[in-house]
Amino acid sequence: MIFVHILLLSLFTACIPPSFWVGAMETPTHRTLRELNREQSMPQWHVKFNPSNITAHMKTVVNIAVEIRDIEVTDLKDISFQFFADNERLAVVKKEISGSEIDVNSRSWSGYITVDLKLLGFTKIYVKMLNHKRNTAELSNESLPLTIVRKARLIDHIFTGSVALLVSLLYINFGAAMDLKVLRKLLIKPVGPLIGFVTQFILMPLSSYVIAVFLFPNSIEMQLGLFFTGVSPSGGASNMWTVILGGNINLSLLMTSISNVAAFAMIPLWIFSLGRIIFSRGNMTIPYNKIATFAVALVIPLALGVAIQKYSPKWSKVLIRLLEPISKCLILFIIIFAMVTNFYLFELFSWRIVLAGALLPWLGYCLAWYFARSLKQENADALTIAIETGIQNTGIAIFLLRSLPQPQADLTTVVPVSVAIMTPFPLLGLYFYRKYKGKKPIKYSTLNESDEHIRTL
């Protein structure tokens, strides 16, 4: 029933144009622009920007040539012109032209404006004519599109390459950790894994889409960041949290393995179906080749891990021991390195981004738990399914988002980083609650002797 409700809600929101949500979420500047456009008649004066569009680096200042012509006003002293950006977090223009500066004969003004580029993203420069006598304002028909990007740095390439390397190593470990005996036992009655598959690859992508549309109706980049996170497989840290909180580690390993293998089909399926709607809203092209290349590239380390397990059991045990530390390193590396090297992430954070980072995993925990318990799963299994569902592999999300052009690649990264930061809080709360109540998690000694590969975790 939950699945049906979310599916219907997602299909409903997919059919509604983004403008439907604008009134509730737009900034004061957006409201001003809409009010001016609604109230004013077509202005007779015109603006020409040279160049007509600009791509520049953040934290820089650019000078732009501007010409305002056809100013048909009886008394020029009654008017003035103001320049402003529709998003002043990204760019600031401090320029006002008084009527005395306008050429009386040609009824025009030409000169330069200085734009201070603060933060990466997309914005536009507008001109507004104020009539002080009539107390009215007119907005220019023309605007200057600004694309603000970061300077390419060596450390950015190191970050991207390091994430790719750690994700590859993690997949080698997953391949080595897939125990066929354990898998065979659980697959005899695959109720838990099937529930996990539905919650991971049906509920989470649909939830991420719905949350993204409601929280970021005007930001395609934020929608993509949250959606790519929602379609990602389960994170490696789920196995660690399952042990800490006393879940079913066998089920956890199986669900993690199934999730990461199924991701090769499910990620492209969601991106090229529901994700296509988000891309089309932003007039963006899906980078098919890069996404396909990244997905196929992950098959190689996974197959290598399986081969090591089969032909070199000793090395396989070593890799299994490294599964937990590599998972921790990947999570910590992405959060810490991304924030330290890209301090602008804090500037991009808003209450909506923090809320989205919390809603996606926390909703995943709750929906998966309720779904599992409604299907008569034991508490330990329901807890495991909830953990596996709520913990997303944000490393893979960032890995895929890096295939987008700039500045979309940078703008979208902030969302999975927010998700990674907010994900552990409910689990930490449950852990301390259990400690306070005196409930101890399972010990490794309670595992079967045959489950030696699990013991090493």
PDB file of N, CA, C and O in Angstrom, residues 268-295:
ATOM      1  N   PRO A 268      20.614   3.062 -14.129  1.00  0.00           N
ATOM      2  CA  PRO A 268      20.277   3.566 -15.472  1.00  0.00           C
ATOM      3  C   PRO A 268      18.773   3.585 -15.742  1.00  0.00           C
ATOM      4  O   PRO A 268      18.268   4.503 -16.399  1.00  0.00           O
ATOM      5  N   LEU A 269      18.060   2.574 -15.219  1.00  0.00           N
ATOM      6  CA  LEU A 269      16.613   2.504 -15.440  1.00  0.00           C
ATOM      7  C   LEU A 269      15.922   3.745 -14.877  1.00  0.00           C
ATOM      8  O   LEU A 269      15.081   4.362 -15.554  1.00  0.00           O
ATOM      9  N   TRP A 270      16.256   4.132 -13.652  1.00  0.00           N
ATOM     10  CA  TRP A 270      15.635   5.291 -13.036  1.00  0.00           C
ATOM     11  C   TRP A 270      16.107   6.597 -13.675  1.00  0.00           C
ATOM     12  O   TRP A 270      15.307   7.513 -13.891  1.00  0.00           O
ATOM     13  N   ILE A 271      17.403   6.700 -13.955  1.00  0.00           N
ATOM     14  CA  ILE A 271      17.926   7.947 -14.529  1.00  0.00           C
ATOM     15  C   ILE A 271      17.339   8.196 -15.910  1.00  0.00           C
ATOM     16  O   ILE A 271      17.000   9.329 -16.263  1.00  0.00           O
ATOM     17  N   PHE A 272      17.190   7.146 -16.699  1.00  0.00           N
ATOM     18  CA  PHE A 272      16.706   7.309 -18.064  1.00  0.00           C
ATOM     19  C   PHE A 272      15.179   7.301 -18.152  1.00  0.00           C
ATOM     20  O   PHE A 272      14.622   7.436 -19.232  1.00  0.00           O
ATOM     21  N   SER A 273      14.484   7.113 -17.012  1.00  0.00           N
ATOM     22  CA  SER A 273      13.020   7.157 -17.012  1.00  0.00           C
ATOM     23  C   SER A 273      12.538   8.373 -16.228  1.00  0.00           C
ATOM     24  O   SER A 273      12.300   9.441 -16.793  1.00  0.00           O
ATOM     25  N   LEU A 274      12.416   8.242 -14.917  1.00  0.00           N
ATOM     26  CA  LEU A 274      11.942   9.362 -14.105  1.00  0.00           C
ATOM     27  C   LEU A 274      12.952  10.507 -14.090  1.00  0.00           C
ATOM     28  O   LEU A 274      12.573  11.683 -14.065  1.00  0.00           O
ATOM     29  N   GLY A 275      14.242  10.172 -14.121  1.00  0.00           N
ATOM     30  CA  GLY A 275      15.264  11.214 -14.147  1.00  0.00           C
ATOM     31  C   GLY A 275      15.209  12.054 -15.411  1.00  0.00           C
ATOM     32  O   GLY A 275      15.602  13.222 -15.409  1.00  0.00           O
ATOM     33  N   ARG A 276      14.719  11.477 -16.484  1.00  0.00           N
ATOM     34  CA  ARG A 276      14.617  12.212 -17.743  1.00  0.00           C
ATOM     35  C   ARG A 276      13.694  13.436 -17.591  1.00  0.00           C
ATOM     36  O   ARG A 276      13.916  14.468 -18.234  1.00  0.00           O
ATOM     37  N   ILE A 277      12.685  13.315 -16.721  1.00  0.00           N
ATOM     38  CA  ILE A 277      11.770  14.439 -16.493  1.00  0.00           C
ATOM     39  C   ILE A 277      12.515  15.608 -15.877  1.00  0.00           C
ATOM     40  O   ILE A 277      12.327  16.766 -16.264  1.00  0.00           O
ATOM     41  N   ILE A 278      13.395  15.314 -14.907  1.00  0.00           N
ATOM     42  CA  ILE A 278      14.168  16.382 -14.264  1.00  0.00           C
ATOM     43  C   ILE A 278      15.113  17.015 -15.266  1.00  0.00           C
ATOM     44  O   ILE A 278      15.237  18.240 -15.340  1.00  0.00           O
ATOM     45  N   PHE A 279      15.806  16.197 -16.056  1.00  0.00           N
ATOM     46  CA  PHE A 279      16.730  16.721 -17.054  1.00  0.00           C
ATOM     47  C   PHE A 279      16.000  17.616 -18.061  1.00  0.00           C
ATOM     48  O   PHE A 279      16.498  18.680 -18.439  1.00  0.00           O
ATOM     49  N   SER A 280      14.818  17.187 -18.488  1.00  0.00           N
ATOM     50  CA  SER A 280      14.088  17.968 -19.490  1.00  0.00           C
ATOM     51  C   SER A 280      13.605  19.294 -18.936  1.00  0.00           C
ATOM     52  O   SER A 280      13.554  20.293 -19.653  1.00  0.00           O
ATOM     53  N   ARG A 281      13.260  19.329 -17.646  1.00  0.00           N
ATOM     54  CA  ARG A 281      12.827  20.582 -17.027  1.00  0.00           C
ATOM     55  C   ARG A 281      13.949  21.609 -17.010  1.00  0.00           C
ATOM     56  O   ARG A 281      13.712  22.810 -17.070  1.00  0.00           O
ATOM     57  N   GLY A 282      15.175  21.138 -16.900  1.00  0.00           N
ATOM     58  CA  GLY A 282      16.308  22.051 -16.865  1.00  0.00           C
ATOM     59  C   GLY A 282      16.970  22.231 -18.208  1.00  0.00           C
ATOM     60  O   GLY A 282      18.057  22.814 -18.289  1.00  0.00           O
ATOM     61  N   ASN A 283      16.335  21.731 -19.267  1.00  0.00           N
ATOM     62  CA  ASN A 283      16.920  21.812 -20.614  1.00  0.00           C
ATOM     63  C   ASN A 283      18.340  21.252 -20.634  1.00  0.00           C
ATOM     64  O   ASN A 283      19.244  21.807 -21.247  1.00  0.00           O
ATOM     65  N   MET A 284      18.538  20.156 -19.925  1.00  0.00           N
ATOM     66  CA  MET A 284      19.844  19.511 -19.831  1.00  0.00           C
ATOM     67  C   MET A 284      19.803  18.168 -20.543  1.00  0.00           C
ATOM     68  O   MET A 284      18.751  17.522 -20.636  1.00  0.00           O
ATOM     69  N   THR A 285      20.944  17.756 -21.040  1.00  0.00           N
ATOM     70  CA  THR A 285      21.060  16.476 -21.730  1.00  0.00           C
ATOM     71  C   THR A 285      21.658  15.438 -20.797  1.00  0.00           C
ATOM     72  O   THR A 285      22.659  15.707 -20.117  1.00  0.00           O
ATOM     73  N   ILE A 286      21.035  14.280 -20.730  1.00  0.00           N
ATOM     74  CA  ILE A 286      21.577  13.203 -19.896  1.00  0.00           C
ATOM     75  C   ILE A 286      22.903  12.739 -20.484  1.00  0.00           C
ATOM     76  O   ILE A 286      22.972  12.395 -21.662  1.00  0.00           O
ATOM     77  N   PRO A 287      23.979  12.710 -19.681  1.00  0.00           N
ATOM     78  CA  PRO A 287      25.278  12.238 -20.184  1.00  0.00           C
ATOM     79  C   PRO A 287      25.305  10.708 -20.274  1.00  0.00           C
ATOM     80  O   PRO A 287      25.937  10.034 -19.475  1.00  0.00           O
ATOM     81  N   TYR A 288      24.602  10.180 -21.269  1.00  0.00           N
ATOM     82  CA  TYR A 288      24.445   8.728 -21.391  1.00  0.00           C
ATOM     83  C   TYR A 288      25.796   8.006 -21.381  1.00  0.00           C
ATOM     84  O   TYR A 288      25.985   7.027 -20.656  1.00  0.00           O
ATOM     85  N   ASN A 289      26.725   8.461 -22.201  1.00  0.00           N
ATOM     86  CA  ASN A 289      27.992   7.757 -22.348  1.00  0.00           C
ATOM     87  C   ASN A 289      28.762   7.692 -21.037  1.00  0.00           C
ATOM     88  O   ASN A 289      29.279   6.628 -20.653  1.00  0.00           O
ATOM     89  N   LYS A 290      28.847   8.828 -20.335  1.00  0.00           N
ATOM     90  CA  LYS A 290      29.617   8.847 -19.097  1.00  0.00           C
ATOM     91  C   LYS A 290      28.976   7.986 -18.019  1.00  0.00           C
ATOM     92  O   LYS A 290      29.664   7.239 -17.312  1.00  0.00           O
ATOM     93  N   ILE A 291      27.638   8.092 -17.876  1.00  0.00           N
ATOM     94  CA  ILE A 291      26.954   7.294 -16.855  1.00  0.00           C
ATOM     95  C   ILE A 291      27.097   5.806 -17.156  1.00  0.00           C
ATOM     96  O   ILE A 291      27.375   4.995 -16.262  1.00  0.00           O
ATOM     97  N   ALA A 292      26.924   5.444 -18.413  1.00  0.00           N
ATOM     98  CA  ALA A 292      27.081   4.031 -18.799  1.00  0.00           C
ATOM     99  C   ALA A 292      28.508   3.553 -18.562  1.00  0.00           C
ATOM    100  O   ALA A 292      28.731   2.438 -18.077  1.00  0.00           O
ATOM    101  N   THR A 293      29.473   4.410 -18.872  1.00  0.00           N
ATOM    102  CA  THR A 293      30.879   4.039 -18.663  1.00  0.00           C
ATOM    103  C   THR A 293      31.173   3.820 -17.190  1.00  0.00           C
ATOM    104  O   THR A 293      31.832   2.846 -16.802  1.00  0.00           O
ATOM    105  N   PHE A 294      30.683   4.724 -16.330  1.00  0.00           N
ATOM    106  CA  PHE A 294      30.909   4.586 -14.897  1.00  0.00           C
ATOM    107  C   PHE A 294      30.260   3.311 -14.356  1.00  0.00           C
ATOM    108  O   PHE A 294      30.841   2.607 -13.526  1.00  0.00           O
ATOM    109  N   ALA A 295      29.032   3.018 -14.824  1.00  0.00           N
ATOM    110  CA  ALA A 295      28.327   1.834 -14.336  1.00  0.00           C
ATOM    111  C   ALA A 295      29.054   0.555 -14.741  1.00  0.00           C
ATOM    112  O   ALA A 295      29.250  -0.362 -13.931  1.00  0.00           O
TER     113      ALA A 295
END
